[in-house]
Coordinates of C-alpha atoms in Angstrom, one line a residue:
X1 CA -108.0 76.4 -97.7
X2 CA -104.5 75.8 -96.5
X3 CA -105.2 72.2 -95.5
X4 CA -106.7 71.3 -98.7
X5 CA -103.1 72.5 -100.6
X6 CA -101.6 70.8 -97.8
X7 CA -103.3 67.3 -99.1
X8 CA -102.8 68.0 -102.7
X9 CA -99.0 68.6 -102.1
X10 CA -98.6 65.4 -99.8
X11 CA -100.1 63.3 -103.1
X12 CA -98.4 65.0 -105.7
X13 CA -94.9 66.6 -104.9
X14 CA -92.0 65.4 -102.5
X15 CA -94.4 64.3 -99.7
X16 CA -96.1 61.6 -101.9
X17 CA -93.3 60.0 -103.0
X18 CA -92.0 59.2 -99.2
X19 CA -95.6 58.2 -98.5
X20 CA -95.3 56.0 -101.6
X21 CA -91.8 54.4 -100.7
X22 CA -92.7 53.7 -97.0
X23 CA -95.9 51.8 -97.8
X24 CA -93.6 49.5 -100.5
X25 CA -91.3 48.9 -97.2
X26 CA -94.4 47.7 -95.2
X27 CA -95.2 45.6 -97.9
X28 CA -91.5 44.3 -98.6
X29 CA -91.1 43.8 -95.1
X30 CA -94.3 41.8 -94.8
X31 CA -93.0 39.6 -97.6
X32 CA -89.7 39.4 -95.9
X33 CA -91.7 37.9 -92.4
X34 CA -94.1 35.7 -94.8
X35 CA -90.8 34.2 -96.6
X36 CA -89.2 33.8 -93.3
X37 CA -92.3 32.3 -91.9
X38 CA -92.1 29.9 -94.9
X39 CA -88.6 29.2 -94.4
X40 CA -89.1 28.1 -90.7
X41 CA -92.2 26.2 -91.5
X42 CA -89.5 24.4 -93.7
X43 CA -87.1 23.9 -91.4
X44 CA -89.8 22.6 -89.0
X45 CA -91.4 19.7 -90.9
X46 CA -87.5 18.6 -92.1
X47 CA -86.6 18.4 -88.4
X48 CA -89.7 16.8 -87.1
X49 CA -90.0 14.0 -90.1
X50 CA -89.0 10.7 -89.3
X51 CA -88.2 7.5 -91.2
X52 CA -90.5 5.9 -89.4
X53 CA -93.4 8.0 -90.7
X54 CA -95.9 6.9 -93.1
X55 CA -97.3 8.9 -95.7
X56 CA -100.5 9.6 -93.6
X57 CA -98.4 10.7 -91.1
X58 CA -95.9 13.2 -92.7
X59 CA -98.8 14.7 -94.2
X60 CA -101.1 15.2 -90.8
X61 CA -97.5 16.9 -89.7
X62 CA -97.2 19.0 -92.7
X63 CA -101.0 20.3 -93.2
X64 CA -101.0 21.2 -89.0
X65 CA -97.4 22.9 -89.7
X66 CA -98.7 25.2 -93.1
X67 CA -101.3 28.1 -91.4
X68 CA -98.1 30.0 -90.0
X69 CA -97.1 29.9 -93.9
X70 CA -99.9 29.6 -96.2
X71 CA -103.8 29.7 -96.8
X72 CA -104.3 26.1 -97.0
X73 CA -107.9 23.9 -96.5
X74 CA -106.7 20.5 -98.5
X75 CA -103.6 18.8 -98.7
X76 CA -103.5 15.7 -101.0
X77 CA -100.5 13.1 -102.5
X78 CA -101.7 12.0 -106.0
X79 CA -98.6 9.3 -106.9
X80 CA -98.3 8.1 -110.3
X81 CA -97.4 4.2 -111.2
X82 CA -97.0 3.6 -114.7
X83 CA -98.9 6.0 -116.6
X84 CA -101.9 5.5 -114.1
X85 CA -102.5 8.5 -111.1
X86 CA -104.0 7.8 -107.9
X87 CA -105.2 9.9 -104.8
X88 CA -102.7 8.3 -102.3
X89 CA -103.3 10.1 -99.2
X90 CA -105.3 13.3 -98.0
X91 CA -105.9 15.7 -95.0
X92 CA -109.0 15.9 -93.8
X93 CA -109.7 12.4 -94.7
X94 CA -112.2 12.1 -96.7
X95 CA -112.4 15.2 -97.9
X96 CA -113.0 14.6 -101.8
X97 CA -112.8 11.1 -103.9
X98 CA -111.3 10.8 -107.1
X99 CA -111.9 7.8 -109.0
X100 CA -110.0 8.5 -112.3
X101 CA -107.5 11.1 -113.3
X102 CA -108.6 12.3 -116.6
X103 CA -105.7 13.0 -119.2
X104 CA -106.5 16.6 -119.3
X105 CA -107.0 16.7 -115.8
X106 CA -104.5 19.5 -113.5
X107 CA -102.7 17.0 -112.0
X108 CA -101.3 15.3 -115.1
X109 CA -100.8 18.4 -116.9
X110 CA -98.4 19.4 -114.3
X111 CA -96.7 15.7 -114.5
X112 CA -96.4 16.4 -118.4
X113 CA -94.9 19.9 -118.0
X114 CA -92.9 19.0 -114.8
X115 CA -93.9 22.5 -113.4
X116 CA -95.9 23.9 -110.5
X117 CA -99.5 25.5 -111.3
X118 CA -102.4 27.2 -110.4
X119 CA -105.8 25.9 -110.9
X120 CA -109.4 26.9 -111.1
X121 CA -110.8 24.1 -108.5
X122 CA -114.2 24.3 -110.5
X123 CA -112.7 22.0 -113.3
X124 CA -112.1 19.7 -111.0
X125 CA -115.1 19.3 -109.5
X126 CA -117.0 19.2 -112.8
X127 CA -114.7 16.6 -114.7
X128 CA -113.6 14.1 -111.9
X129 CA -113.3 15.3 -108.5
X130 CA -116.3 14.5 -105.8
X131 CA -116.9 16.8 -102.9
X132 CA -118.1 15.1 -99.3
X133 CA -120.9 17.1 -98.3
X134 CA -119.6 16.9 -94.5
X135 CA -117.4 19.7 -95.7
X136 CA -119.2 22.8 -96.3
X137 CA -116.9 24.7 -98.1
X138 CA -115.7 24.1 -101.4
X139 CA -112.5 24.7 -102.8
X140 CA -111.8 27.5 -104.7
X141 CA -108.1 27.0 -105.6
X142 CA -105.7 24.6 -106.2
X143 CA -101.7 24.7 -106.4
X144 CA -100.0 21.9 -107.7
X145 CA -96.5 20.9 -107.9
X146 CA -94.4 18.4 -109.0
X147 CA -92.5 15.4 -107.1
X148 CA -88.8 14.6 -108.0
X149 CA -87.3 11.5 -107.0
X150 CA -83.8 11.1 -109.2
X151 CA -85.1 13.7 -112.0
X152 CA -88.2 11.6 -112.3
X153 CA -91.5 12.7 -111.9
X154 CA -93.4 10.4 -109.2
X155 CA -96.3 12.2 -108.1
X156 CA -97.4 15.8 -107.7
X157 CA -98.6 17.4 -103.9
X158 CA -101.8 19.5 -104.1
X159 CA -102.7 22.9 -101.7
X160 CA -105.8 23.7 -101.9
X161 CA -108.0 26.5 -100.2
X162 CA -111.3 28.1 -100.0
X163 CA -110.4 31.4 -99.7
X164 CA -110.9 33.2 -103.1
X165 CA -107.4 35.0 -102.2
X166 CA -105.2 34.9 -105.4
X167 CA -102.3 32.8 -104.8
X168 CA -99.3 34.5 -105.1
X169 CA -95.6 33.1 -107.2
X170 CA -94.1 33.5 -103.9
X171 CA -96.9 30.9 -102.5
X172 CA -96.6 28.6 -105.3
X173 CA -92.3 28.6 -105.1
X174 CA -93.2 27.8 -101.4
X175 CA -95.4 24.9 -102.5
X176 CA -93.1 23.7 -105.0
X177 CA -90.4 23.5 -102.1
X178 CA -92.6 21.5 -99.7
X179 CA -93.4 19.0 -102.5
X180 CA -89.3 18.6 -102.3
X181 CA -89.3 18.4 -98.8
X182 CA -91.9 15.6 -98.8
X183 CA -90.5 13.7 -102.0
X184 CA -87.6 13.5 -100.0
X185 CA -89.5 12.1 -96.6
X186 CA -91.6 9.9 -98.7
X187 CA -88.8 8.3 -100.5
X188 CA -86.9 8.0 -97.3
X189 CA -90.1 6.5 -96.1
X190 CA -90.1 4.3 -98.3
X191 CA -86.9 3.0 -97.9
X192 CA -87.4 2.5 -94.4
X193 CA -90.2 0.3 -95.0
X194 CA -88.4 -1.8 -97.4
X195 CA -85.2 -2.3 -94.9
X196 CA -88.0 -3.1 -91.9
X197 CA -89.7 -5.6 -94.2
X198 CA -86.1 -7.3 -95.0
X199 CA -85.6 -7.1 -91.5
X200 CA -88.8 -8.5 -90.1
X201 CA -88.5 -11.4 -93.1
X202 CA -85.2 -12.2 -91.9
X203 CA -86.3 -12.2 -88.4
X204 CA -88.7 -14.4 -89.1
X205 CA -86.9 -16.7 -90.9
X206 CA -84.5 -16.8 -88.5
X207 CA -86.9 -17.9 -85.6
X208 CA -88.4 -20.1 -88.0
X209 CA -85.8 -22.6 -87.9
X210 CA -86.1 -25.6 -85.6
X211 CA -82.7 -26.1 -84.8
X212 CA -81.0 -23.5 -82.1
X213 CA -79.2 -21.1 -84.6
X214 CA -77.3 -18.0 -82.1
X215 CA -74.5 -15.3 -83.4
X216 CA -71.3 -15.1 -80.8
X217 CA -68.8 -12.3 -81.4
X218 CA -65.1 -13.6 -81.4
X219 CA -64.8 -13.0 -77.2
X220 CA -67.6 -15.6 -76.9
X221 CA -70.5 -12.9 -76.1
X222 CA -73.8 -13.8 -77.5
X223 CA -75.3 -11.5 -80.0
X224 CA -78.4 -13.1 -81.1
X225 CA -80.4 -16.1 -80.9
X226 CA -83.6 -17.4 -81.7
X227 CA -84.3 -19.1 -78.4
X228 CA -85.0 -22.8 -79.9
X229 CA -82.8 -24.2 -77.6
X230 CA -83.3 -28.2 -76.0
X231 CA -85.0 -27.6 -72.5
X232 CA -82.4 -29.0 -70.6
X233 CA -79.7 -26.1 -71.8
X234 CA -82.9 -23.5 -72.2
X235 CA -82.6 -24.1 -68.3
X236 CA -78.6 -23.1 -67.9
X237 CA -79.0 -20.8 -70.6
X238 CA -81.3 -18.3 -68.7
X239 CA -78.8 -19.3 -65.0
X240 CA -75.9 -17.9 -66.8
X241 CA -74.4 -15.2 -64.9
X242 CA -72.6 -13.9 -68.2
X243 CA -73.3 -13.5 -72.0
X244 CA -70.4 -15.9 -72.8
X245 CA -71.6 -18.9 -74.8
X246 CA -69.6 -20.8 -72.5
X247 CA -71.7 -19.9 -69.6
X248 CA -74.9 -19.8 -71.3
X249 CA -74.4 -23.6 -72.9
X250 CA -71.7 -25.4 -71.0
X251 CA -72.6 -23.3 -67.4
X252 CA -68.5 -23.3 -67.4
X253 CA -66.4 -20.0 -66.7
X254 CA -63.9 -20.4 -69.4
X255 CA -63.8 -21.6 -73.4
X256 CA -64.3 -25.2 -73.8
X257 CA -61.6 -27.5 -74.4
X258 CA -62.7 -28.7 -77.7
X259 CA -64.2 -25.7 -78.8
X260 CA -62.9 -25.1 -82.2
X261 CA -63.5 -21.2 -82.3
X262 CA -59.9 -20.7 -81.3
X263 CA -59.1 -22.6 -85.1
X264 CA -61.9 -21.2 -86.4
X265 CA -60.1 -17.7 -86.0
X266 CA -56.6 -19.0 -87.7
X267 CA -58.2 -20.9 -90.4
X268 CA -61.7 -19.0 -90.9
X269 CA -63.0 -22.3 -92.4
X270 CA -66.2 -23.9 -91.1
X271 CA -66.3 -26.2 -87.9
X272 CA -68.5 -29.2 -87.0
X273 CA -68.2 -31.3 -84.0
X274 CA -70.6 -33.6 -82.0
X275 CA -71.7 -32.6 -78.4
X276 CA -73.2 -35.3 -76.3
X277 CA -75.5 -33.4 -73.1
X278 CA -75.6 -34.7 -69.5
X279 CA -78.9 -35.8 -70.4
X280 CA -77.6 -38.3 -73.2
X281 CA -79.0 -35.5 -76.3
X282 CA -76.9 -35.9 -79.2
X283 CA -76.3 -32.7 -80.5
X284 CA -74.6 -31.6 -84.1
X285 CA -72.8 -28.5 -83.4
X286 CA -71.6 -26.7 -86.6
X287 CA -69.4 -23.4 -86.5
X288 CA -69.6 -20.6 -89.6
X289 CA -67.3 -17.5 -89.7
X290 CA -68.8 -14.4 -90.5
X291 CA -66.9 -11.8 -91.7
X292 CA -67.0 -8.1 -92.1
X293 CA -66.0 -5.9 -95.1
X294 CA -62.5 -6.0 -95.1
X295 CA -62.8 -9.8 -95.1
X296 CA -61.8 -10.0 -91.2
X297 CA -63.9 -12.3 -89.0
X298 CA -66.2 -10.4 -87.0
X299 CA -68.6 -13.1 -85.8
X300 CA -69.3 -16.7 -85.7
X301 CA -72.7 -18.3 -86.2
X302 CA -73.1 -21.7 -84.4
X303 CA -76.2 -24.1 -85.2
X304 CA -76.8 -26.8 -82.8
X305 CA -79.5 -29.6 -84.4
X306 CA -80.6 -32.7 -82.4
X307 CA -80.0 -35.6 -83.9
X308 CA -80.1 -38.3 -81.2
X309 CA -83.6 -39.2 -83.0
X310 CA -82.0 -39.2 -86.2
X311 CA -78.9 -41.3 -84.7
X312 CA -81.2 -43.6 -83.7
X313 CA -83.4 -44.3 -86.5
X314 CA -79.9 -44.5 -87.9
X315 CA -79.0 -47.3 -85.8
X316 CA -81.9 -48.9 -86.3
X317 CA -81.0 -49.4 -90.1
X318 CA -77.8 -50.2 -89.0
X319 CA -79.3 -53.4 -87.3
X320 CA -81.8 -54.0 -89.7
X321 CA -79.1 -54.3 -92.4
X322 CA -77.3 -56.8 -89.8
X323 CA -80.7 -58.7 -89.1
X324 CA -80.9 -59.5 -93.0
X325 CA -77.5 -60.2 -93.3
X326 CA -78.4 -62.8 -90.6
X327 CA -81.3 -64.0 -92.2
X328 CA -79.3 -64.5 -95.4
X329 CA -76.7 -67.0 -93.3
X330 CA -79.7 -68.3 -91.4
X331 CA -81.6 -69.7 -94.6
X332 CA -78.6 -70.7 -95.7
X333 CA -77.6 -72.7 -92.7
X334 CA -81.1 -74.1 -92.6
X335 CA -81.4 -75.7 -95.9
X336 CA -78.1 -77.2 -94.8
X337 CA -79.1 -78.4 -91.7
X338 CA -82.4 -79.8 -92.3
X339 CA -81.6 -82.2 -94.5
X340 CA -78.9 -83.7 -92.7
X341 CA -80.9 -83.2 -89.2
X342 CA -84.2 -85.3 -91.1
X343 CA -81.8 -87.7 -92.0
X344 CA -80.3 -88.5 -88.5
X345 CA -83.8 -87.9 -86.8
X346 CA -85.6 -90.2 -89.4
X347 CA -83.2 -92.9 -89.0
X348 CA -83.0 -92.6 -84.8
X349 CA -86.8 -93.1 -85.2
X350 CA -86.8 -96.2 -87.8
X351 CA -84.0 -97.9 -85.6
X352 CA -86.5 -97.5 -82.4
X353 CA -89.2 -98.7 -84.6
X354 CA -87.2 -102.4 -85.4
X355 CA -85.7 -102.4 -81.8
X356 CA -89.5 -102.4 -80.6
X357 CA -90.1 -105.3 -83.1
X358 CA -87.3 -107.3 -81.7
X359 CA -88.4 -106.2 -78.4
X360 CA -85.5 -104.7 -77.4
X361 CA -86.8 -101.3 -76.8
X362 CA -84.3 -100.8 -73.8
X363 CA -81.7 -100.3 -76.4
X364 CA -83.2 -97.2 -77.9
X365 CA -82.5 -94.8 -74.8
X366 CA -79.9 -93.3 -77.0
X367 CA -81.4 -93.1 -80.3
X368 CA -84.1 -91.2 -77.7
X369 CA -81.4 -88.6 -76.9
X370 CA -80.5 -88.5 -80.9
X371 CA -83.9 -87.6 -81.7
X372 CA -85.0 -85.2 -78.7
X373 CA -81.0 -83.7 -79.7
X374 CA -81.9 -83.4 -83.6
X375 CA -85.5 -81.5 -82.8
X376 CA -84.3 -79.2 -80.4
X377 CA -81.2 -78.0 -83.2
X378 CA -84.3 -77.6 -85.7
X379 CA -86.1 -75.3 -83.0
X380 CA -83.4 -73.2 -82.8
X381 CA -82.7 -72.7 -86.6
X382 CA -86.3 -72.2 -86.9
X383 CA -86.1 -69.5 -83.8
X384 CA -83.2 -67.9 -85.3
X385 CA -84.7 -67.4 -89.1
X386 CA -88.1 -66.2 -87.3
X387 CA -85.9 -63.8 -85.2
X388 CA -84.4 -62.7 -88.4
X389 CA -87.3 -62.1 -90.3
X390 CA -89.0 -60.1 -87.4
X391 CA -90.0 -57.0 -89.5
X392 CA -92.2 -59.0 -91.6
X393 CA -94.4 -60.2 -89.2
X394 CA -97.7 -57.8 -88.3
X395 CA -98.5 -57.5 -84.7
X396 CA -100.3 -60.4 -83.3
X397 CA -101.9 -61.9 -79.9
X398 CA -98.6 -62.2 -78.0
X399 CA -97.9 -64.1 -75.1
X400 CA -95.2 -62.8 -73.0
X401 CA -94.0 -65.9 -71.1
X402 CA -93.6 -67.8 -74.2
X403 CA -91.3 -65.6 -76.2
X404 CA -89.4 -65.7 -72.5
X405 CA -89.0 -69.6 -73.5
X406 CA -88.1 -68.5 -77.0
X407 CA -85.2 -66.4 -75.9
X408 CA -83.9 -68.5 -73.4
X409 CA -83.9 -71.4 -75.7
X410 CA -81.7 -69.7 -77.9
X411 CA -79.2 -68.2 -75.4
X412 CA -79.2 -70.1 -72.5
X413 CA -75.5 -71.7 -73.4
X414 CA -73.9 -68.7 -73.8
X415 CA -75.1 -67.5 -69.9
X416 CA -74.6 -71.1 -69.1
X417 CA -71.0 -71.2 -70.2
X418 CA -70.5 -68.0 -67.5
X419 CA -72.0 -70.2 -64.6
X420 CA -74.5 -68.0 -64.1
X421 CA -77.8 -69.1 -62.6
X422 CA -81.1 -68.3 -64.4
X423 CA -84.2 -67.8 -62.7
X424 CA -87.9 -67.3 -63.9
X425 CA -90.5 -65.7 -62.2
X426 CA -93.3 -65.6 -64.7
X427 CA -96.7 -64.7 -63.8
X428 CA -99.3 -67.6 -65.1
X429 CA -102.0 -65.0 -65.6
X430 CA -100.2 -62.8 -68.0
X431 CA -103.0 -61.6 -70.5
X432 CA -101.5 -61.9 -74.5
X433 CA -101.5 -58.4 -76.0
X434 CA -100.8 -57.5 -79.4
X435 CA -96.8 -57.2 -80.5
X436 CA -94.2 -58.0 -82.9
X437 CA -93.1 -61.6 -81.4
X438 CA -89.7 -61.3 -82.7
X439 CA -89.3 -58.1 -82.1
X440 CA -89.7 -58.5 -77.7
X441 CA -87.1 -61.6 -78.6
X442 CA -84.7 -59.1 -80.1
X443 CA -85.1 -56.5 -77.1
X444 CA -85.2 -59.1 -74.7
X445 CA -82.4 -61.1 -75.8
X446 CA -80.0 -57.5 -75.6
X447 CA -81.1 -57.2 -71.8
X448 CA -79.9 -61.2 -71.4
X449 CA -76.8 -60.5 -73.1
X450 CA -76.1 -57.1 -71.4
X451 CA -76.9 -58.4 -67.9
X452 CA -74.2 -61.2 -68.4
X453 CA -71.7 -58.8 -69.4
X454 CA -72.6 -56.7 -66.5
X455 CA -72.0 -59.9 -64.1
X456 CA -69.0 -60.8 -65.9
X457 CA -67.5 -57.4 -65.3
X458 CA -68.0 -57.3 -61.7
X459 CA -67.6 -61.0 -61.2
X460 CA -69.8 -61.3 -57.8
X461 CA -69.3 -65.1 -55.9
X462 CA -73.2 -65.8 -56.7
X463 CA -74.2 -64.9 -60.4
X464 CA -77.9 -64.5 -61.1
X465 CA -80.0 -63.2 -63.9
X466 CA -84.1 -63.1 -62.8
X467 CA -86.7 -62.9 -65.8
X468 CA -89.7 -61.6 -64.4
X469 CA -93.1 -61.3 -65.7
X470 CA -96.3 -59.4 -64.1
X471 CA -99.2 -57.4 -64.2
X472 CA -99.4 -53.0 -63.5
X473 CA -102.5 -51.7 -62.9
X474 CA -102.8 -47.4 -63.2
X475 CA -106.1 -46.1 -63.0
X476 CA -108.0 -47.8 -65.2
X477 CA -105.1 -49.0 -67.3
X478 CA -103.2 -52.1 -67.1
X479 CA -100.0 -52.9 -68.2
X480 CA -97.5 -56.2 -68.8
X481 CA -94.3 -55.9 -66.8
X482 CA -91.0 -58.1 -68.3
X483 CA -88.2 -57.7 -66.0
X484 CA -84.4 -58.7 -66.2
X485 CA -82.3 -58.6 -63.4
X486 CA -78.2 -58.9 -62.6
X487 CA -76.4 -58.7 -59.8
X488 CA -73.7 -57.4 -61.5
X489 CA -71.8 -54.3 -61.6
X490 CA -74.5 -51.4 -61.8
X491 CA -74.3 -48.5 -63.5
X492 CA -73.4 -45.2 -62.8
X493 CA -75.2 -42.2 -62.2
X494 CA -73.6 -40.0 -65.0
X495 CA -74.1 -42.7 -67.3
X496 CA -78.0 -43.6 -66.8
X497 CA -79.5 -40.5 -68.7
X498 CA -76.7 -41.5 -71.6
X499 CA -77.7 -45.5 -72.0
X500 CA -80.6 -45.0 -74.5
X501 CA -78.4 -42.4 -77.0
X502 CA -77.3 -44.6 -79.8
X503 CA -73.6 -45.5 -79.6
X504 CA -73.0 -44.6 -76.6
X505 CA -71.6 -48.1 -74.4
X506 CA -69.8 -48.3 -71.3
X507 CA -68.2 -51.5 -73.0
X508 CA -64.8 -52.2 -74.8
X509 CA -64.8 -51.2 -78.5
X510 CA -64.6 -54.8 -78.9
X511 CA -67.6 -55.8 -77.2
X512 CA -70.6 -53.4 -77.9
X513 CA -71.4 -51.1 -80.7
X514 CA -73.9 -48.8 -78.5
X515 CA -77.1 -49.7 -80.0
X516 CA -78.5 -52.3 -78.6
X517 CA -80.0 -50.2 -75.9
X518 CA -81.4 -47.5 -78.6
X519 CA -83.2 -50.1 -80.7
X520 CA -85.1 -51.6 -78.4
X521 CA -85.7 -48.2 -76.5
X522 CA -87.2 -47.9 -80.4
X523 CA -89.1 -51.2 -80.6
X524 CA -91.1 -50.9 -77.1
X525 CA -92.1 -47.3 -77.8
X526 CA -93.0 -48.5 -81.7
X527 CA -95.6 -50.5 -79.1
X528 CA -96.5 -47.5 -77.0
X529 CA -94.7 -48.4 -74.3
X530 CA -91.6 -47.5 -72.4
X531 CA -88.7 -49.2 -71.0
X532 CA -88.0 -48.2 -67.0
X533 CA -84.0 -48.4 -65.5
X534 CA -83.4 -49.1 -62.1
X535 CA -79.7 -49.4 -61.2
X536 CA -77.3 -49.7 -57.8
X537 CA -73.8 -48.9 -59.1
X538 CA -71.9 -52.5 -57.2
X539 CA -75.2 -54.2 -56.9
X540 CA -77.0 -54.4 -60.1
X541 CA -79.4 -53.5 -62.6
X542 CA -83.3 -54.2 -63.4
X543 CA -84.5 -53.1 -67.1
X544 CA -88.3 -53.5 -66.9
X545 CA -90.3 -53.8 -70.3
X546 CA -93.8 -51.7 -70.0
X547 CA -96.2 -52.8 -72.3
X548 CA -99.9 -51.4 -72.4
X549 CA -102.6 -54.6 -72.0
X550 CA -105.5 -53.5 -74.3
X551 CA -108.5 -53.6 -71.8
X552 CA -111.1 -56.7 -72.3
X553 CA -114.4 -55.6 -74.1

């Protein structure tokens, strides 16, 4: 009897109402550790989300990160583009499809109304959403809130469980604050994708370009470059013992003398210069101040471009436009000439014709010489308006030895003048090939004219020039050999990778322009074939003519 009052007073007088207030502090408390939980789920997923991410990513982070805060089987990003909603990304994968957001469906109500809800999964199910079997268990619940990027709605994050629990405001607050949390990853996702692209487009086009483009700051180090360098400084580049571009380009220990980054600094204009390699490369060097925010140069970007191909083709104009020029004269001259050279050949011949009559043909030696004088000066104007016509005449069956003749009929005087002695060695067998006539005169007649300047400048007691023709065989190819050689003053080792670069000479200003070599270095290759340099600085030089035979059927 006493413990039954006992009970009655503990639920109805002083004793109940401790009871009552220490089970609301359990409870409070419990919230208090659930909120905290919460809190430092939170804190969590903000310190472990990075840029990098992707939106699969900060998702698989978040869903393993919400048990220690929340009763949660399905986590989905629905993103909205226009006025259109789609599922962007899920955990589990593949957990439900979703073809089309309805109008009415929970998702775009909570878009409209820009506020987080609770939602009777059923609905769902029945108007749009498709469960995968793999999963047994449907979901029961779903709490949806809104995504804010700059006030604007851009997609909503939906929780979703299985367990028939009721979720609580506290929950949904909590899933209202993760949808911040991941609006805020996302966008800076987002963003990080867009400055990698820019960056990985720039890249690109940056290694794209054929020509060496590198960034030097302004104590010479180099910052970037997109390693399209020429070979033959790719080579010192990587033996550099320092960054400086000095080292890297020049293999020198200190700024180069004409370096115009020193100006570059004072002025902060743009630089160009021309760089001619060891190897005879002619290089285009241009020099572009980059400058910072407060309009101070931080940086310098050089561009080096090749052009020795480009010189040369420009050469090659060059002496095409002198070539018609010459043509011009020469047709000229030869309308002028011919008819007086007719005359004077005509008449030598008639007065032979009436000596012979009178029988008196002894008395003709010299009308002889006349005519022999006045058909050798039309050879020559014929040889010089073929010679200046030579780009209009096709390829044909061409015989070495006679365009030898040719050439030597044409500038024999002037090496005559020099007393110096002419030889010719000209193989008999020499198979025609197929070439530009003309154009073998024209590189043939440089090496004749560069081989007396050679003897001149080294004046030796005996002055020879050989002409040479013979036959190569290499495996089962055969090629035409034309040689010329001098004994005259060589050239020198530094110089003999430069010989070839247009406009470079070794002569006076007054006495070479530099392209003489580089055209005709154009011409043989034009006939797949190559011209070979052998030279003894005080002894001489040979400059051999390769020429591919085409091989007998």
């Amino acid at each position: 009897m006493d413990n039954r009052e006992k009970l009655l007073e503990q639920l109805t007088g002083v004793d109940s109402s401790k009871l009552n207030y220490y089970v609301e502090l359990k409870k409070r408390n419990q919230e208090v550790l659930k909120q905290n939980s919460r809190l430092e789920v939170l804190h969590q997923l903000a310190r472990d989300m990075n840029i990098d991410m992707s939106i699969q990513e900060i998702l698989d982070r978040t869903f393993s990160k919400l048990p220690a805060a929340l009763s949660c089987d399905f986590l989905g990003l629905v993103t909205l583009r226009g006025d259109e909603l789609r599922l962007k990304s899920m955990v589990p994968e593949n957990f439900c499809q979703i073809e089309r957001f309805p109008a009415d469906s929970p998702s775009a109500r909570v878009i409209r109304e820009k506020k987080a809800a609770i939602f009777d999964a059923s609905t769902s199910y029945n108007s749009h959403m498709w469960h995968n079997n793999a999963f047994p268990s449907r979901l029961v619940s779903l709490a949806i809130a809104p995504m804010f990027e700059r006030s604007q709605v851009i997609g909503v994050l939906v929780v979703g469980k299985t367990d028939p629990t009721p979720t609580s405001e506290a929950e949904l607050n909590f899933v209202q604050h993760l949808a911040d949390l991941l609006s805020i990853s996302t966008h800076n996702s987002r963003l990080y994708n867009r400055v990698s692209r820019a960056k990985s487009e720039w890249e690109a086009t940056f290694n794209a370009v054929t020509d060496a483009v590198f960034l030097i700051d302004t104590d010479y180090n180099v910052l970037l470059h997109n390693n399209r360098l020429p070979p033959n400084i790719d080579k010192l580049w990587h033996q550099a013992l320092s960054n400086k571009c000095f080292d890297r380009l020049h293999g020198q220990s200190r700024p180069c003398k004409t370096c115009p980054i020193e100006e570059l600094k004072r002025s902060g204009k743009p630089a160009f210069l021309s760089w001619r390699t060891d190897e005879g490369l002619l290089l285009q060097t241009s020099y572009y101040p980059v400058f910072n925010e407060e309009g101070q140069l931080s940086a310098v970007t050089i561009i080096l471009k090749d052009v020795t191909e480009k010189t040369r083709m420009e050469a090659k104009l060059v002496q095409s436009a002198k070539l018609a020029a010459i043509g011009e004269m020469a047709a000229g001259v030869a309308h002028e000439l011919n008819s007086p050279l007719t005359v004077i050949i005509g008449t030598a011949q008639m007065l032979i014709r009436e000596l012979a009559d009178k029988d008196r043909p002894q008395e003709g030696e010299e009308l002889e010489d006349i005519i022999n004088s006045g058909i050798r000066c039309k050879r020559i104007i014929q040889n010089l308006l073929t010679f200046s016509r030579q780009d209009q005449i096709p390829l044909s069956d061409t015989d070495l030895n006679e365009e030898v003749d040719r050439v030597l009929s044409l500038i024999k005087y002037q090496i005559n003048r020099n007393q110096i002695q002419i030889r010719k060695n000209l193989c008999a067998d020499l198979p025609k090939l197929r070439a530009n006539g003309p154009q073998i005169q024209q590189v043939l007649t440089n090496l004749l004219v560069n081989a007396r300047d050679a003897i001149i400048e080294r004046a030796p007691q005996e002055k020879i020039i050989e002409v040479s023709s013979s036959l190569r065989s290499k495996g089962n190819k055969c090629f035409a050999v034309l040689s010329v050689k001098d004994n005259g003053a060589g050239i020198a080792p530094e110089s003999l990778s430069k010989i070839f670069t247009p406009f470079f000479t070794s002569k006076e200003a007054t006495r070479g322009t530099g392209l003489g070599l580089s055209v005709s270095l154009g011409i043989i290759e034009s006939h797949n074939g190559t011209i070979e340099v052998d030279s003894v600085p005080g002894k001489g030089s040979t400059f051999s003519l390769v020429l591919p035979v085409p091989l007998q059927d």
